[in-house]
Amino acid sequence: MALYTVTNYQVSSILSWIQSGEIAIPEIQRPFVWKGTKVRDLIDSLYWGYPVGYLIIWKNHSVTLKDGTISGGKKILIDGQQRITALRAAISGLPVIDESYREKRILIAFNPQTEKFEVSNAAIEKDSAWIPDISEIFSPKFVGSRRFLRKYCEINKINDEDLADKLDDRLTKLKQIATNTFGSIELNDELDIDQVTEIFIRINSQGKHLSQADFVMSKIAADSDNGGRLIRKTIDYFCHLQEKPEDLSNFKKNDTKFMNSPEGKAIVWVTKNQQGLFNPKYDDVLRVAFTFKFQLGKLAQLVGKLSGRNYSERTYDQQTVVDSFSLLHDAVLDVVNQSNFQRFLMIIKSAGFLQASMIRARLAVVFAYSLYLYLKDKKVKSTEIEKTVRRWFVLSLLTERYTSSSETAIERDIRLFSDALAKGISPLEVLSNVEQTKLNNDFWTISLPEQLRASTRTNTAFCIFLAAQVKKDSLGFLSSHIRVRDLIEEHGDVHHLFPKKYLINHHLKQKEYNQVANFALTQTDINIHISDRSPKDYMAEVLSQIKNKSTSLGGISSRQLLNANLEANAIPSGFISMEIADYQNFLSQRQKLMANIIKGYYESL
């Protein structure tokens, strides 16, 4: 089987196929990111006959219709959208959608006397030597080259017949852009998504590396019969408005029909609900919807479903296409539903996670939301859903459950719950069984302390430790009133308990002084006051202020408060007298103390 074929097509043919729907360009309603100068350069290259790269087309699989006939698959343009959109803008005069989802025209001007192209502007429009918008030349209403040329020469007072003949040739050459060719690489419809991804990367090694989710979204957007474009817009607009709520007015103005639809009304809420914990990208929405509704984890399977793949019969049929798009549509609406989304975030926040920076494994959130929606769909009691989702989320972070073979792991886990429910086994029983295997005594006493033996503040175990402190409402290091929660929300300092400068002065390297077990959240003024002193030195000041009842370093006013503060921050009691010789022993002690706090935290969820 040939993986792909290569063919050359005229520009006019490609544009007409896109107009008729024979080739679907899924990005047509998405932001056009090229600058006007790049559109100009593309037109200039076509004018001079220079190569302009290849389009990559992926053919949909043919399906069997209800009457038994075979429907040929539509072709999807998966690479070349920006070039085709540029041609439609410059030659067909169609508007593009900018990054704020506003319609705008890109006018390319041509000077037949100099054979130069430019992005049209006010000065060019006033200069009669320029044709300010070349789309007029390609319009069916164009008056004809001779009449146009005669008027052009009159306005520009050109009486030289040789020059007039050259201008005529140049106008003809300009119109011939429509007959110039693009190379087209057409991928075989039998290829699975893994092969499509690999071929795309190899062919397009110098360009953007599209993900499998990009290809799935292209497949969805190319569908015009089963609501695919509606699904695509729902996902795209939801994700965009989370990041740029100010663009809502542009959506309402430029896509009134969609924004007045049930799908459009379902996503407007997100513009008034800005939060920094989980802002899903389009691939997140897609994965959550697919996982919870289809109980599958591999995007290749979604492509198969949307292409009509009937896995039990090993055939392709139209009914599977219809059913799959219908399921996906409903699933996406569940994902973007305000009540679902906010209730899920409350569960994650109730585990002590306040910001996205605290979650180092995005797929753990994706699966947790999938699990929440699945259990809700199955009418599991809300209290059981909350506990299951909260603990499973933290368990998956602790065990790095989705860091390798993630799609396989996601499918395994959603089926673990679906199979259990089918047998009458509760979600909490499923959770308990996994906990017994993954969170045994060796994990808490060996594996977790080892995870804390790292040299980055983005370490997952450290982030969970902070969540544990938030959950317990712990005070920051040496703080009397400022809590870890406040320091996270207001970007407090990550302080080195053995100060960084102090360790550098004793010739320790970055990997040694940036140990996770050397980090604690504290107030900026406390961090500055400690400076580069040893723990013995600056803790002596704390003890002195306790004795003299006058605080200068933090707000600790009694030995009882100091002991409680050290315990809440997993700092060994002997810390108050430690110097450089104690550093390695300090790290070992604190790793175990931090692991104990995390263990107690998990058991409290």
Coordinates of C-alpha atoms in Angstrom, one line a residue, residues 209-434:
H209 CA 4.7 19.7 14.3
L210 CA 1.0 19.0 14.5
S211 CA -0.2 16.7 17.3
Q212 CA -2.7 13.9 17.0
A213 CA -5.3 16.2 18.5
D214 CA -4.7 18.6 15.6
F215 CA -5.6 15.9 13.2
V216 CA -8.6 14.9 15.1
M217 CA -9.8 18.5 15.2
S218 CA -9.3 18.7 11.5
K219 CA -11.4 15.6 11.0
I220 CA -14.2 17.1 13.2
A221 CA -14.1 20.5 11.4
A222 CA -14.2 18.9 8.0
D223 CA -17.6 17.4 8.7
S224 CA -20.5 19.4 7.3
D225 CA -23.3 16.9 7.7
N226 CA -23.2 15.8 11.4
G227 CA -22.4 19.0 13.3
G228 CA -18.7 18.6 13.2
R229 CA -18.1 22.3 12.5
L230 CA -20.4 23.2 15.4
I231 CA -18.4 20.9 17.7
R232 CA -15.2 22.5 16.5
K233 CA -16.4 26.0 17.2
T234 CA -17.8 25.1 20.6
I235 CA -14.3 23.8 21.6
D236 CA -12.4 26.6 20.0
Y237 CA -14.4 29.4 21.2
F238 CA -14.7 28.0 24.8
C239 CA -10.9 27.7 25.0
H240 CA -10.2 31.1 23.4
L241 CA -12.7 33.0 25.6
Q242 CA -11.1 31.6 28.7
E243 CA -7.8 33.3 27.7
K244 CA -9.3 36.4 26.1
P245 CA -12.8 37.1 27.4
E246 CA -12.6 40.6 25.9
D247 CA -13.1 39.0 22.5
L248 CA -16.7 38.0 23.2
S249 CA -18.0 41.1 21.5
N250 CA -16.1 40.1 18.3
F251 CA -17.7 36.6 18.4
K252 CA -21.1 38.1 18.8
K253 CA -20.6 40.5 15.9
N254 CA -18.9 38.1 13.5
D255 CA -20.5 34.8 14.3
T256 CA -24.0 35.8 15.4
K257 CA -25.6 32.6 14.3
F258 CA -23.3 30.4 16.5
M259 CA -23.4 32.7 19.5
N260 CA -27.2 32.6 19.4
S261 CA -27.2 28.8 19.2
P262 CA -27.5 26.6 22.3
E263 CA -23.8 25.8 21.9
G264 CA -22.8 29.4 21.8
K265 CA -25.0 30.3 24.8
A266 CA -23.5 27.4 26.7
I267 CA -20.0 28.8 26.7
V268 CA -20.6 32.6 27.4
W269 CA -20.3 32.0 31.1
V270 CA -16.6 31.4 30.9
T271 CA -15.9 35.1 30.2
K272 CA -17.0 36.0 33.7
N273 CA -15.3 33.1 35.5
Q274 CA -11.6 33.7 35.1
Q275 CA -9.5 31.3 37.2
G276 CA -5.9 30.2 37.0
L277 CA -6.3 26.5 38.1
F278 CA -7.3 24.8 34.9
N279 CA -7.7 26.5 31.6
P280 CA -8.2 23.6 29.2
K281 CA -6.8 23.7 25.7
Y282 CA -8.7 22.3 22.8
D283 CA -6.9 18.9 23.1
D284 CA -7.9 18.8 26.8
V285 CA -11.6 19.3 26.0
L286 CA -11.4 16.7 23.3
R287 CA -9.7 14.1 25.5
V288 CA -12.1 14.7 28.4
A289 CA -15.1 14.4 26.2
F290 CA -13.9 11.3 24.4
T291 CA -12.7 9.5 27.5
F292 CA -15.8 9.9 29.6
K293 CA -18.4 9.4 26.8
F294 CA -16.7 6.6 24.8
Q295 CA -14.7 5.0 27.6
L296 CA -11.7 5.1 25.3
G297 CA -8.3 6.8 25.6
K298 CA -6.6 6.7 22.2
L299 CA -7.3 9.5 19.8
A300 CA -6.8 7.1 17.0
Q301 CA -9.9 5.3 18.1
L302 CA -11.9 8.6 18.0
V303 CA -10.7 9.2 14.4
G304 CA -11.9 5.7 13.6
K305 CA -15.3 6.3 15.2
L306 CA -15.7 9.6 13.4
S307 CA -14.7 8.0 10.1
G308 CA -17.4 5.3 10.5
R309 CA -15.2 2.5 11.9
N310 CA -17.5 -0.2 13.4
Y311 CA -14.9 -2.1 15.5
S312 CA -17.1 -5.0 16.2
E313 CA -18.0 -5.6 12.5
R314 CA -14.6 -4.4 11.2
T315 CA -16.4 -2.2 8.7
Y316 CA -17.0 1.4 7.9
D317 CA -20.6 2.6 7.9
Q318 CA -22.5 5.9 7.9
Q319 CA -24.5 5.1 11.0
T320 CA -21.3 4.9 13.1
V321 CA -20.3 8.3 11.8
V322 CA -23.7 9.8 12.8
D323 CA -23.7 8.1 16.2
S324 CA -20.1 9.1 17.0
F325 CA -20.6 12.7 16.1
S326 CA -23.8 12.8 18.2
L327 CA -22.0 11.3 21.2
L328 CA -19.1 13.7 20.8
H329 CA -21.4 16.7 20.5
D330 CA -23.2 15.8 23.8
A331 CA -19.9 15.1 25.5
V332 CA -18.4 18.4 24.6
L333 CA -21.4 20.2 25.9
D334 CA -21.0 18.3 29.2
V335 CA -17.4 19.3 29.4
V336 CA -18.0 23.1 28.8
N337 CA -21.1 23.1 31.1
Q338 CA -20.7 25.8 33.8
S339 CA -22.0 23.6 36.6
N340 CA -19.9 20.6 35.7
F341 CA -16.8 22.7 35.2
Q342 CA -17.1 24.7 38.4
R343 CA -18.0 21.8 40.6
F344 CA -15.0 19.8 39.3
L345 CA -12.7 22.7 40.1
M346 CA -14.1 22.9 43.6
I347 CA -13.1 19.3 44.1
I348 CA -9.5 20.0 43.0
K349 CA -9.3 23.2 45.1
S350 CA -10.6 21.2 48.1
A351 CA -7.5 19.1 47.8
G352 CA -5.4 22.2 48.3
F353 CA -4.5 23.0 44.7
L354 CA -5.0 26.7 44.1
Q355 CA -3.1 27.4 40.8
A356 CA -2.1 25.6 37.6
S357 CA 1.6 26.0 38.6
M358 CA 0.9 23.5 41.5
I359 CA -0.1 20.8 39.0
R360 CA 2.8 19.4 37.0
A361 CA 0.9 16.7 35.2
R362 CA -1.9 18.1 33.1
L363 CA -3.2 14.7 32.1
A364 CA -4.0 14.0 35.7
V365 CA -6.5 16.9 35.7
V366 CA -7.8 15.7 32.3
F367 CA -8.5 12.2 33.6
A368 CA -9.9 13.5 36.9
Y369 CA -12.4 15.6 35.0
S370 CA -13.2 12.7 32.7
L371 CA -13.8 10.5 35.8
Y372 CA -16.0 13.2 37.4
L373 CA -18.2 13.4 34.3
Y374 CA -18.4 9.6 33.9
L375 CA -19.4 9.0 37.5
K376 CA -21.9 11.8 37.4
D377 CA -23.3 10.4 34.1
K378 CA -23.7 7.1 35.9
K379 CA -25.7 8.7 38.8
V380 CA -23.1 7.9 41.4
K381 CA -23.8 9.8 44.7
S382 CA -22.2 13.2 44.8
T383 CA -20.3 12.6 48.0
E384 CA -18.8 9.4 46.6
I385 CA -17.9 11.2 43.4
E386 CA -16.1 14.0 45.3
K387 CA -14.0 11.6 47.4
T388 CA -13.2 9.3 44.6
V389 CA -12.1 12.1 42.2
R390 CA -10.2 14.1 44.8
R391 CA -8.2 11.1 46.0
W392 CA -7.7 9.6 42.5
F393 CA -6.4 13.0 41.3
V394 CA -3.8 13.2 44.1
L395 CA -2.9 9.5 43.7
S396 CA -2.3 9.9 40.0
L397 CA 0.1 12.8 40.8
L398 CA 1.9 11.0 43.5
T399 CA 2.5 7.9 41.4
E400 CA 3.0 9.8 38.1
R401 CA 0.3 7.6 36.7
Y402 CA -0.1 9.3 33.3
T403 CA 3.5 10.3 32.5
S404 CA 4.2 7.3 30.2
S405 CA 2.0 5.5 27.7
S406 CA -0.6 8.1 28.8
E407 CA -3.4 7.1 26.3
T408 CA -3.1 3.5 27.3
A409 CA -3.2 4.4 31.0
I410 CA -6.2 6.6 30.6
E411 CA -8.1 4.0 28.7
R412 CA -7.2 1.3 31.3
D413 CA -8.4 3.5 34.1
I414 CA -11.7 4.6 32.7
R415 CA -12.5 1.0 31.9
L416 CA -11.4 0.0 35.4
F417 CA -14.2 2.1 36.7
S418 CA -16.8 1.3 34.0
D419 CA -16.2 -2.5 34.4
A420 CA -16.5 -2.2 38.1
L421 CA -19.8 -0.2 38.0
A422 CA -21.1 -2.8 35.6
K423 CA -20.4 -5.5 38.2
G424 CA -21.9 -3.4 41.0
I425 CA -18.6 -2.5 42.5
S426 CA -18.4 1.1 43.9
P427 CA -15.8 3.6 42.7
L428 CA -14.5 3.8 46.3
E429 CA -13.8 0.1 46.2
V430 CA -11.9 0.6 42.9
L431 CA -9.9 3.4 44.5
S432 CA -9.1 1.3 47.6
N433 CA -7.8 -1.6 45.6
V434 CA -5.4 0.7 43.6

